[in-house]
Coordinates of C-alpha atoms in Angstrom, one line a residue:
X671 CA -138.6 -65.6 -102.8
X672 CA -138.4 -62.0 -103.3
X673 CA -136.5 -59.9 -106.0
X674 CA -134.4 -60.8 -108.4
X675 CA -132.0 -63.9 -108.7
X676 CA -129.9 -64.8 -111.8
X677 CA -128.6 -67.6 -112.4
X678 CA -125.4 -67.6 -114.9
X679 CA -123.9 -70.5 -117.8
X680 CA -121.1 -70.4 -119.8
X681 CA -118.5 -67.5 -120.7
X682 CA -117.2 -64.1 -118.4
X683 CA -119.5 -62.3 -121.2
X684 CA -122.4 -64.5 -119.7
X685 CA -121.4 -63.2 -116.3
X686 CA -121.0 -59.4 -116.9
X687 CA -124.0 -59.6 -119.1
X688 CA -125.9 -61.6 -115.9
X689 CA -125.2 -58.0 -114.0
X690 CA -126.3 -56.0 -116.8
X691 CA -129.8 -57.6 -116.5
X692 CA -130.1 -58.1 -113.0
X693 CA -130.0 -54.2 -113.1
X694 CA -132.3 -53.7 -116.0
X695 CA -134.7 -56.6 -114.4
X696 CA -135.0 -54.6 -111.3
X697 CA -135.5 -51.1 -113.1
X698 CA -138.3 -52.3 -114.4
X699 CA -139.4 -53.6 -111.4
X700 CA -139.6 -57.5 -111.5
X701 CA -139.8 -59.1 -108.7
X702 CA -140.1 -62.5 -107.2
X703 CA -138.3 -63.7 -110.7
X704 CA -135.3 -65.9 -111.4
X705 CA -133.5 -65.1 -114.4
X706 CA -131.6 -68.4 -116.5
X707 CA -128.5 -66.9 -118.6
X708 CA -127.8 -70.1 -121.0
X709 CA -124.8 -71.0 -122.9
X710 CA -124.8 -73.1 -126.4
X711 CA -121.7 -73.9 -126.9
X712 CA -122.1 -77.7 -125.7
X713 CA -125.2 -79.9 -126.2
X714 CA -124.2 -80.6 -122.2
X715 CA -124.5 -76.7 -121.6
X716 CA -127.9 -76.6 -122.8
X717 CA -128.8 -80.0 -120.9
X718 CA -127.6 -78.0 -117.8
X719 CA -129.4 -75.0 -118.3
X720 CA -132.8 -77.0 -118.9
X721 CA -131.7 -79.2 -115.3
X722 CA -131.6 -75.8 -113.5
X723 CA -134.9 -74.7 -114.7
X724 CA -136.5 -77.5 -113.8
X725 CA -135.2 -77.6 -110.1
X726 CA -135.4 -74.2 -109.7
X727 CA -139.3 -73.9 -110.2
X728 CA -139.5 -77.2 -108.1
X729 CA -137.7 -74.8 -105.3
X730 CA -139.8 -71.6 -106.3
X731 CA -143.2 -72.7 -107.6
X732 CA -144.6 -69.2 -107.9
X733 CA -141.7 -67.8 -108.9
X734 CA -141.6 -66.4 -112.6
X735 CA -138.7 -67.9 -114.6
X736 CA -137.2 -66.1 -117.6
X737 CA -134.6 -67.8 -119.7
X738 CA -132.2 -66.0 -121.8
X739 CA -129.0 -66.0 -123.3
X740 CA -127.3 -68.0 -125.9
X741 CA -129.3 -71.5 -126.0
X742 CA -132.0 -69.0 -125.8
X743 CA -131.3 -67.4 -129.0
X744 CA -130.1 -70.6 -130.7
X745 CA -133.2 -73.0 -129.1
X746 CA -135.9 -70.5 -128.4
X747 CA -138.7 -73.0 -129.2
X748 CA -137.2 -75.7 -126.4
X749 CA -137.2 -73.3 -123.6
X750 CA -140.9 -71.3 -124.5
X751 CA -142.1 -75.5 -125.0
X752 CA -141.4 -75.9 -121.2
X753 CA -143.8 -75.6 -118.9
X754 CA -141.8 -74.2 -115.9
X755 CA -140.7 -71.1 -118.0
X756 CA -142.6 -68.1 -118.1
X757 CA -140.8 -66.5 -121.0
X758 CA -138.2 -66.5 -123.9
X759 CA -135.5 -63.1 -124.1
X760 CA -133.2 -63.2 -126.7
X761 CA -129.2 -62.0 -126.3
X762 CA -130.6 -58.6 -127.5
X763 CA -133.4 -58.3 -125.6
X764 CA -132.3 -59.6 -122.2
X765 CA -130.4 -55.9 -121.6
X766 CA -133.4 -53.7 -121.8
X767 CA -135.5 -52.9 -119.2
X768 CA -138.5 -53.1 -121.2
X769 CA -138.3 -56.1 -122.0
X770 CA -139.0 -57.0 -118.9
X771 CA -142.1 -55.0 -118.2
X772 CA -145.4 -56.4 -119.0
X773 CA -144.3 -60.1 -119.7
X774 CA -147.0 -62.8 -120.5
X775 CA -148.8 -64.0 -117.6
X776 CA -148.6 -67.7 -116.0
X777 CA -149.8 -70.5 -118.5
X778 CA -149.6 -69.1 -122.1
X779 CA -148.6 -70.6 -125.3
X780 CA -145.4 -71.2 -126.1
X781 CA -145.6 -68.4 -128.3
X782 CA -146.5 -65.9 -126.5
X783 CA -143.8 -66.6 -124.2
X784 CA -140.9 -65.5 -126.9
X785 CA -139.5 -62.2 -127.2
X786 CA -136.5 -62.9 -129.2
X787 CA -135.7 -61.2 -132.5
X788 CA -133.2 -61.8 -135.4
X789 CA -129.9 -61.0 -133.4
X790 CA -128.2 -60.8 -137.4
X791 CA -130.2 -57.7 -137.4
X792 CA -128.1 -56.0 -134.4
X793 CA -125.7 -53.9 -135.9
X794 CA -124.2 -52.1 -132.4
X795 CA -123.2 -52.9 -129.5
X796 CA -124.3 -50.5 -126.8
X797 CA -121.8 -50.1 -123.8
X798 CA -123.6 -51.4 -120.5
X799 CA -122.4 -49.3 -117.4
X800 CA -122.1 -51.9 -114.4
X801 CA -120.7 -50.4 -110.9
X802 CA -120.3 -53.8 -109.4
X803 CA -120.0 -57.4 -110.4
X804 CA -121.6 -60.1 -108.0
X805 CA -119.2 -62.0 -105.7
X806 CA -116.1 -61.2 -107.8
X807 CA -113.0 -59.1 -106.9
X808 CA -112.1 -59.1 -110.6
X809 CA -114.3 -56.9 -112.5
X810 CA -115.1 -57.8 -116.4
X811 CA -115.5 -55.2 -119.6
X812 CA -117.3 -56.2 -122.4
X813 CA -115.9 -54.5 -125.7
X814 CA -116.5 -56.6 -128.1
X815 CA -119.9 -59.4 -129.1
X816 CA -120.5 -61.5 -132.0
X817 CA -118.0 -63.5 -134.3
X818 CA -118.2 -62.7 -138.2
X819 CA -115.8 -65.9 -138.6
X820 CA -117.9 -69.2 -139.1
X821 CA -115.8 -72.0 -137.4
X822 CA -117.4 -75.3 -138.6
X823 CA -118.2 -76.7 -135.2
X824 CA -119.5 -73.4 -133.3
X825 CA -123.2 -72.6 -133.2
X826 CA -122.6 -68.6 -131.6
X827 CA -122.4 -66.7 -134.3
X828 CA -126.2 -67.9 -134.1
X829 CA -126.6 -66.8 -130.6
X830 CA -124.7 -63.8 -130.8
X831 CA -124.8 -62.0 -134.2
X832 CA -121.8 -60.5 -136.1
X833 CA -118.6 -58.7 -134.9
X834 CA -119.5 -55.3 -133.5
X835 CA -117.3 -53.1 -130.8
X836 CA -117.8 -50.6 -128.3
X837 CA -116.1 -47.5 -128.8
X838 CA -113.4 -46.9 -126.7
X839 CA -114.9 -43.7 -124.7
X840 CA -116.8 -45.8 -123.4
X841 CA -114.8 -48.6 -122.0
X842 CA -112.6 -46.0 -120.2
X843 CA -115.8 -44.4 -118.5
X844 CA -116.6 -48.0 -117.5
X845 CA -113.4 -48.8 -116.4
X846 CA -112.9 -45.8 -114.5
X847 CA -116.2 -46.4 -112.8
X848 CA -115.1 -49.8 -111.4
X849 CA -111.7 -48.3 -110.0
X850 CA -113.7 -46.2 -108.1
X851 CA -115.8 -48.8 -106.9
X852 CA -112.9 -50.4 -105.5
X853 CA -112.0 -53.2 -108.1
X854 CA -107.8 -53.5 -108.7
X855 CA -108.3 -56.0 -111.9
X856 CA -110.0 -55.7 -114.7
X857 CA -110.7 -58.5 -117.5
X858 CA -111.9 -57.3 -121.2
X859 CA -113.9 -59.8 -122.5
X860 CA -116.1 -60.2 -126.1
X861 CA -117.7 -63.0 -127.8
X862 CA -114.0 -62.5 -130.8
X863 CA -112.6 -60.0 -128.3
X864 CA -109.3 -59.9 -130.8
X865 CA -111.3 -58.8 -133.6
X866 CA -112.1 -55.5 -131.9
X867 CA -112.7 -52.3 -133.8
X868 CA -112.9 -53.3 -137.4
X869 CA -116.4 -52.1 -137.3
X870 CA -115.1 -48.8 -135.2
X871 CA -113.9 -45.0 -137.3
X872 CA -110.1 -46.0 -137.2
X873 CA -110.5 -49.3 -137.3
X874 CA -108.6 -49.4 -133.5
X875 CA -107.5 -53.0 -132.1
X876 CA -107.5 -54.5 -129.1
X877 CA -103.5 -53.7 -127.9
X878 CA -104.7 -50.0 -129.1
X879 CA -107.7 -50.3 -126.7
X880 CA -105.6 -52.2 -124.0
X881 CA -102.9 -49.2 -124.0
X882 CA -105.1 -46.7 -124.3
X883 CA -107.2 -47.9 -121.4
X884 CA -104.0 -48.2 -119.0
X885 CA -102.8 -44.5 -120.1
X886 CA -106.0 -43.0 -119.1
X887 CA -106.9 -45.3 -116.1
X888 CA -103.5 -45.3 -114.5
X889 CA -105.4 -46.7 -111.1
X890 CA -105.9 -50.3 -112.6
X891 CA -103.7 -52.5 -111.4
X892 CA -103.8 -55.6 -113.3
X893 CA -105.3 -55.7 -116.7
X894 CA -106.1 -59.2 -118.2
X895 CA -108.0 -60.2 -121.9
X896 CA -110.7 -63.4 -121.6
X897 CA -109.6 -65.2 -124.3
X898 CA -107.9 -64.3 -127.3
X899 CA -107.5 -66.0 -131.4
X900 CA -103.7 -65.6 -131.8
X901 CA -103.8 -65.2 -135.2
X902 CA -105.7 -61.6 -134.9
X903 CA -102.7 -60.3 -132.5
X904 CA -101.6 -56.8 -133.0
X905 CA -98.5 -54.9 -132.5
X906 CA -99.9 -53.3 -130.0
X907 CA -100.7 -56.4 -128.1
X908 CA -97.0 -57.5 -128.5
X909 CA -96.0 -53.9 -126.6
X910 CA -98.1 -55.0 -123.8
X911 CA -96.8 -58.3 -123.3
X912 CA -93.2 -56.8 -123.7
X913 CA -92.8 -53.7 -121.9
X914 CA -96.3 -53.0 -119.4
X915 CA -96.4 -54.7 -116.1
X916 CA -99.9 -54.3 -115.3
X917 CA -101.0 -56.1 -118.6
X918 CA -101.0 -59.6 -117.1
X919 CA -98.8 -62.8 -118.1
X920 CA -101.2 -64.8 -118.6
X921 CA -103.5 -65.3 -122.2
X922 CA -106.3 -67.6 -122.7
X923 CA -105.8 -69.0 -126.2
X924 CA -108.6 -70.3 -128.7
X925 CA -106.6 -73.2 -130.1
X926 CA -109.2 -75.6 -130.8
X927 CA -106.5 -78.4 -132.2
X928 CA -103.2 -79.2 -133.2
X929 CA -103.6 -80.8 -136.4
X930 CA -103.6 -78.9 -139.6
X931 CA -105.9 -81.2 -141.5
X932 CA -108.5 -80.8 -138.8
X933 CA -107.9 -77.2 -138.1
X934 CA -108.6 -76.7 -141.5
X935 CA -112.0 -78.8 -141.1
X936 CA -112.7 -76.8 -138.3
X937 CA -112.2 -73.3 -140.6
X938 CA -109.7 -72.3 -137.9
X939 CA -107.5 -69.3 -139.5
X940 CA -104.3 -70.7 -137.9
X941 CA -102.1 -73.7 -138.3
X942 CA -100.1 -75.4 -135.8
X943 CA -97.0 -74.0 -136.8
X944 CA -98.4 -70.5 -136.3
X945 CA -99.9 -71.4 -133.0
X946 CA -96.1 -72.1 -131.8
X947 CA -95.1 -69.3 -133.1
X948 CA -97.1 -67.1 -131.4
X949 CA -96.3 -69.0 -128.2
X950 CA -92.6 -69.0 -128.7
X951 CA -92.6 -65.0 -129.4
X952 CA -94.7 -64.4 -126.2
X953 CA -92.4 -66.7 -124.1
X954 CA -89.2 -64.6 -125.1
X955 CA -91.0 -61.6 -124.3
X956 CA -92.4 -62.4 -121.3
X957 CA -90.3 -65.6 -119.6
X958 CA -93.1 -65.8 -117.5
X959 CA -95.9 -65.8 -119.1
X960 CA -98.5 -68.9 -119.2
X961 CA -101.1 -69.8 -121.2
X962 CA -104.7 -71.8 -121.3
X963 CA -106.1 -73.1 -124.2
X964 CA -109.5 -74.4 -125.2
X965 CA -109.3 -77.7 -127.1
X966 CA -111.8 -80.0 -128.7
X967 CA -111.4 -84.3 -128.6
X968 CA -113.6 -86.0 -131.3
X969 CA -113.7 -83.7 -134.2
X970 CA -115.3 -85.2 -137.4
X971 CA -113.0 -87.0 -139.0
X972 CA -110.5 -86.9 -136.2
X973 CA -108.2 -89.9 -136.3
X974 CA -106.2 -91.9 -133.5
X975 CA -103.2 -89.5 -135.3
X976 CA -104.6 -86.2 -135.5
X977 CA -105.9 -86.7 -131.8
X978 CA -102.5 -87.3 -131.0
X979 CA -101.8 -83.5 -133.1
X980 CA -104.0 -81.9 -130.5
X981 CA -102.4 -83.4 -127.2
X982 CA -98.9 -83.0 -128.2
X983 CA -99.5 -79.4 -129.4
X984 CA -100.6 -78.8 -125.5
X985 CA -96.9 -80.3 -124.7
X986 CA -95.2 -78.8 -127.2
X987 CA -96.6 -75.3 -126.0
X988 CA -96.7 -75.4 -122.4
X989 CA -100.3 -75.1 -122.0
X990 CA -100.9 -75.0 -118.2
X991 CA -104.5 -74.4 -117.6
X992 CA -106.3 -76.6 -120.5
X993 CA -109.8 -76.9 -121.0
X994 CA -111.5 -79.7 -123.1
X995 CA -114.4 -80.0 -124.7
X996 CA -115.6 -83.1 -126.0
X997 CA -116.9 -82.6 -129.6
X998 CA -120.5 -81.7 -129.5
X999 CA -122.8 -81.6 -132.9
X1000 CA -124.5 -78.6 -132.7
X1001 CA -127.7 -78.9 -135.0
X1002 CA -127.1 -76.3 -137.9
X1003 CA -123.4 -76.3 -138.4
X1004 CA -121.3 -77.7 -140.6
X1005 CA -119.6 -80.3 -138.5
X1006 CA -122.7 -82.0 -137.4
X1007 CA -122.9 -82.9 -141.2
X1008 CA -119.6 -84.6 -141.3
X1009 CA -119.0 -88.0 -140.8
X1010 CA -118.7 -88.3 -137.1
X1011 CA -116.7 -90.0 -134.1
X1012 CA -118.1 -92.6 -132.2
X1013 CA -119.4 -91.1 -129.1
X1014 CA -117.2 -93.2 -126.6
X1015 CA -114.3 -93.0 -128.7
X1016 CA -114.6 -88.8 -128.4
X1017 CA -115.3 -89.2 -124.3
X1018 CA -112.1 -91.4 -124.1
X1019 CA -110.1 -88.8 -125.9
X1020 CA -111.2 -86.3 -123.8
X1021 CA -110.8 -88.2 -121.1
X1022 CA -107.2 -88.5 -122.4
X1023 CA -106.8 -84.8 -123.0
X1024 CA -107.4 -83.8 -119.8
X1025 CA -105.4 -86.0 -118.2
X1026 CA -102.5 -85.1 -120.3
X1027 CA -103.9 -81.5 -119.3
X1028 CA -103.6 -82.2 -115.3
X1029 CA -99.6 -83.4 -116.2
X1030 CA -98.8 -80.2 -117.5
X1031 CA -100.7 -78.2 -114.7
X1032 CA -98.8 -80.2 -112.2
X1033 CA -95.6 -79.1 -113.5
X1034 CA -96.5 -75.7 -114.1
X1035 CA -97.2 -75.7 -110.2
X1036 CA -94.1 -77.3 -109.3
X1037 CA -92.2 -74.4 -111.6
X1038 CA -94.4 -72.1 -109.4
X1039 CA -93.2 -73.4 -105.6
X1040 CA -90.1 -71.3 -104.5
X1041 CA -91.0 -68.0 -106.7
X1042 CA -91.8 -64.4 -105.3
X1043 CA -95.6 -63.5 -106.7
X1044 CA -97.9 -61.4 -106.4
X1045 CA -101.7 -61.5 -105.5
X1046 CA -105.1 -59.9 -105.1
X1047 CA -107.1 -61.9 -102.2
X1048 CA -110.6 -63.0 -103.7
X1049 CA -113.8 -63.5 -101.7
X1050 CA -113.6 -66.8 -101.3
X1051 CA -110.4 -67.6 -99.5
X1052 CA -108.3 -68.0 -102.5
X1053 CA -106.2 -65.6 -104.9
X1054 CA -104.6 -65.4 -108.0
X1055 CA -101.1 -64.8 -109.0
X1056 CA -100.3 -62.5 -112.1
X1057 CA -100.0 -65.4 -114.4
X1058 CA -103.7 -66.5 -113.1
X1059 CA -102.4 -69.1 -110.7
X1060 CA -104.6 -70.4 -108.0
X1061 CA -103.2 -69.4 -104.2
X1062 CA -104.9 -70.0 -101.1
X1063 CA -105.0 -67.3 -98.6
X1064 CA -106.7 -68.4 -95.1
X1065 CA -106.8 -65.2 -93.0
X1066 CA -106.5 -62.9 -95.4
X1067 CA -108.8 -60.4 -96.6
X1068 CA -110.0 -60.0 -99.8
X1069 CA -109.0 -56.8 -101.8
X1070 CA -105.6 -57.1 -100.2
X1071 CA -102.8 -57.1 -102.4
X1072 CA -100.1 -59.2 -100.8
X1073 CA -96.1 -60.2 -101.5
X1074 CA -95.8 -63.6 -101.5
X1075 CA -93.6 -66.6 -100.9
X1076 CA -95.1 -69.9 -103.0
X1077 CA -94.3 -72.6 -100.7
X1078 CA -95.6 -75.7 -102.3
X1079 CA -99.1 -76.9 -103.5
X1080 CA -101.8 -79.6 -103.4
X1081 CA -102.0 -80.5 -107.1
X1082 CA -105.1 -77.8 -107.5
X1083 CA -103.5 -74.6 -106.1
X1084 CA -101.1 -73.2 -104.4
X1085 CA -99.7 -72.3 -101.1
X1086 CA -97.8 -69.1 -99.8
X1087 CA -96.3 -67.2 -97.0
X1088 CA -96.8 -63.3 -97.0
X1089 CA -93.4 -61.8 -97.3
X1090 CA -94.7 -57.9 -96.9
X1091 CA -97.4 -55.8 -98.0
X1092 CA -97.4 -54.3 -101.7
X1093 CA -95.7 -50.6 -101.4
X1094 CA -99.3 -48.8 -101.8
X1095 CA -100.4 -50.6 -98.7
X1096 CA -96.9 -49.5 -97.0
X1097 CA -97.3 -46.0 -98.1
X1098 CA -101.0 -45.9 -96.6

């Protein structure tokens, strides 16, 4: 092979941070290299990430492999112990260009292999220009990385460091240099994206930056947010959901669970009561509105009763896209320490989860069929609706904005008519 290939686990901050040192990678001017951006937020993830390493240097045996990311920072001493990789970055180090110059040659120790430094130290978060994002029509910001919060379960803190923002200056340069690019959508994303600016003069939030952003980039189209904690919304944030039309209807919500008693376990900042309530509110706001949720079967402790918590909290809140996690013990945390589920017993609740999950996106797609939306055609054949709906669109081409008629579905996405061209395609 020849120059650089990354390959990407985990998160949209994983992905825009994959293009970040693709770039930084070929400054320094690696080549014949495959770069391996890991995730730790699942034993599986890391499992995954050390499956791909392997078959990767079975496909490119003279290839130099560098592993980074999160399962990097977390694990360093699994990935420099294996002998396919070449070397170790950590979260820090994997966006500088130096760090990639002069790396360790083929067959040294393990550590001589590691270049990864106390990420607690990091107290900024420089802004990382990026002009184009690999494959996606929907461009990504990062604002925000690190968590200071310490949820019992979660091991990225670790991986990532504490809170830190990026001033807002430069989010609208970046921003305004993927609208000229070409890109109509733009996701912020952040390790805690909601807890943006409490390390910033002014202490801004993430509405602030959100309206500020659409007032002085009035050429993005559709503005979305990753994933958000409800309990950190701002009054800002409630604006945007109200009143601006290019802030999407759609939020990505860090549940975690529906029962108090675990919640608390979990050292969640929210109860299930609040996490209604912030549902309810958006809902009257926003009638159309839908949410996904990130939920977590087998929690220590977890009963037959507070599984059932979770899953009818996902009913009770109309959660249409819902993704499930299995509890994982991450080595370090709290939760590996309490008295755990039986590993069957936490896949069959998952199991369960998501199939009450696929119910409830089944009838959020039958609510869908018959309604006016519309979409931004992706690269591969398929588009989203404002409310981050799925739409297939053979023979259409991607960067088109399109009116559309939702005719039915197939249980995974959903399928339209074009009524007309959006007004700025009339007018040119």
């Amino acid at each position: 092979m020849s120059g650089v290939e990354v390959i990407t686990f985990g998160c949209r901050l994983n992905t825009y941070e994959s293009e970040v040192m693709r770039a930084q990678a070929e400054k320094a001017g690696l080549n014949n290299a495959v770069l391996v951006n890991t995730c730790a937020v699942t034993g599986e993830a890391v499992r995954q990430a050390r499956q791909a390493i392997r078959r990767v240097r079975r496909e490119n045996p003279h290839a130099r492999i560098i592993v980074t990311g999160c399962a990097a920072q977390t694990e360093k001493q699994t990935f420099a112990e294996m002998a396919e990789v070449d070397a170790v970055l950590g979260n820090e180090e994997k966006l500088r260009a130096g760090s990639y110059r002069g790396l360790p040659d083929f067959g040294v120790s393990a550590e001589e292999k590691l270049r990864v430094n106390d990420i607690m130290s990091v107290k900024a978060t420089a802004p990382q220009m990026v002009r184009h994002i690999d494959g996606h029509v929907r461009a990504f910001i990062q604002v925000q990385n690190g968590c200071d919060h310490r949820c019992t379960f979660c091991i990225i803190p670790y991986g990532r460091g504490n809170s830190r923002s990026v001033p807002i200056g430069a989010v609208v340069e970046q921003a305004r240099r993927l609208v000229e690019s070409g890109y109509r959508e733009i996701v912020l994303t952040g390790v805690d994206a909601t807890s943006y600016g409490a390390d910033l003069p002014g202490h801004p939030t993430l509405g602030y930056l959100a309206k500020t952003l659409l007032k002085q980039v009035p050429e993005i189209l559709r503005l979305r947010l990753s994933s958000i904690d409800s309990i950190e919304a701002d009054n800002h944030l409630w604006d945007l959901i109200a009143d601006e039309p290019r802030f999407m209807p759609h939020l990505h919500l860090s549940l975690q669970h529906g029962d108090d008693m675990i919640l608390k376990r979990m050292k969640r900042r929210h109860s299930r009561a609040e996490a209604l309530a912030f549902v309810e509110q958006a809902r009257r706001l926003r009638p159309e509105i839908a949410f996904g949720a990130d939920m977590i079967a087998g929690f220590p402790t977890e009963t037959e009763e507070m599984f059932e918590g979770a899953a009818s909290l996902a009913e009770e809140a109309g959660i249409s896209f819902l993704h499930v996690f299995p509890y994982s013990p991450r080595p370090g945390t709290p939760a590996a320490r309490m008295p755990q589920v039986d590993r069957a017993l936490v896949k069959d609740r998952a199991a369960r989860l998501r199939a009450r999950g696929e119910a409830l996106h089944l009838a959020h797609l039958d609510r869908m069929v018959g309604t006016e939306q519309t979409i931004v055609v992706e690269n591969n054949g398929m588009a989203h609706t404002e409310n981050f709906s799925l739409v297939a669109t053979p023979g259409l081409v991607p960067r088109d904005i399109k009116h559309v008629m939702i005719t039915g579905h197939s249980g995974k996405h959903l399928d339209m008519r074009v009524i007309a061209d959006t007004r700025e395609e009339q007018a040119a």
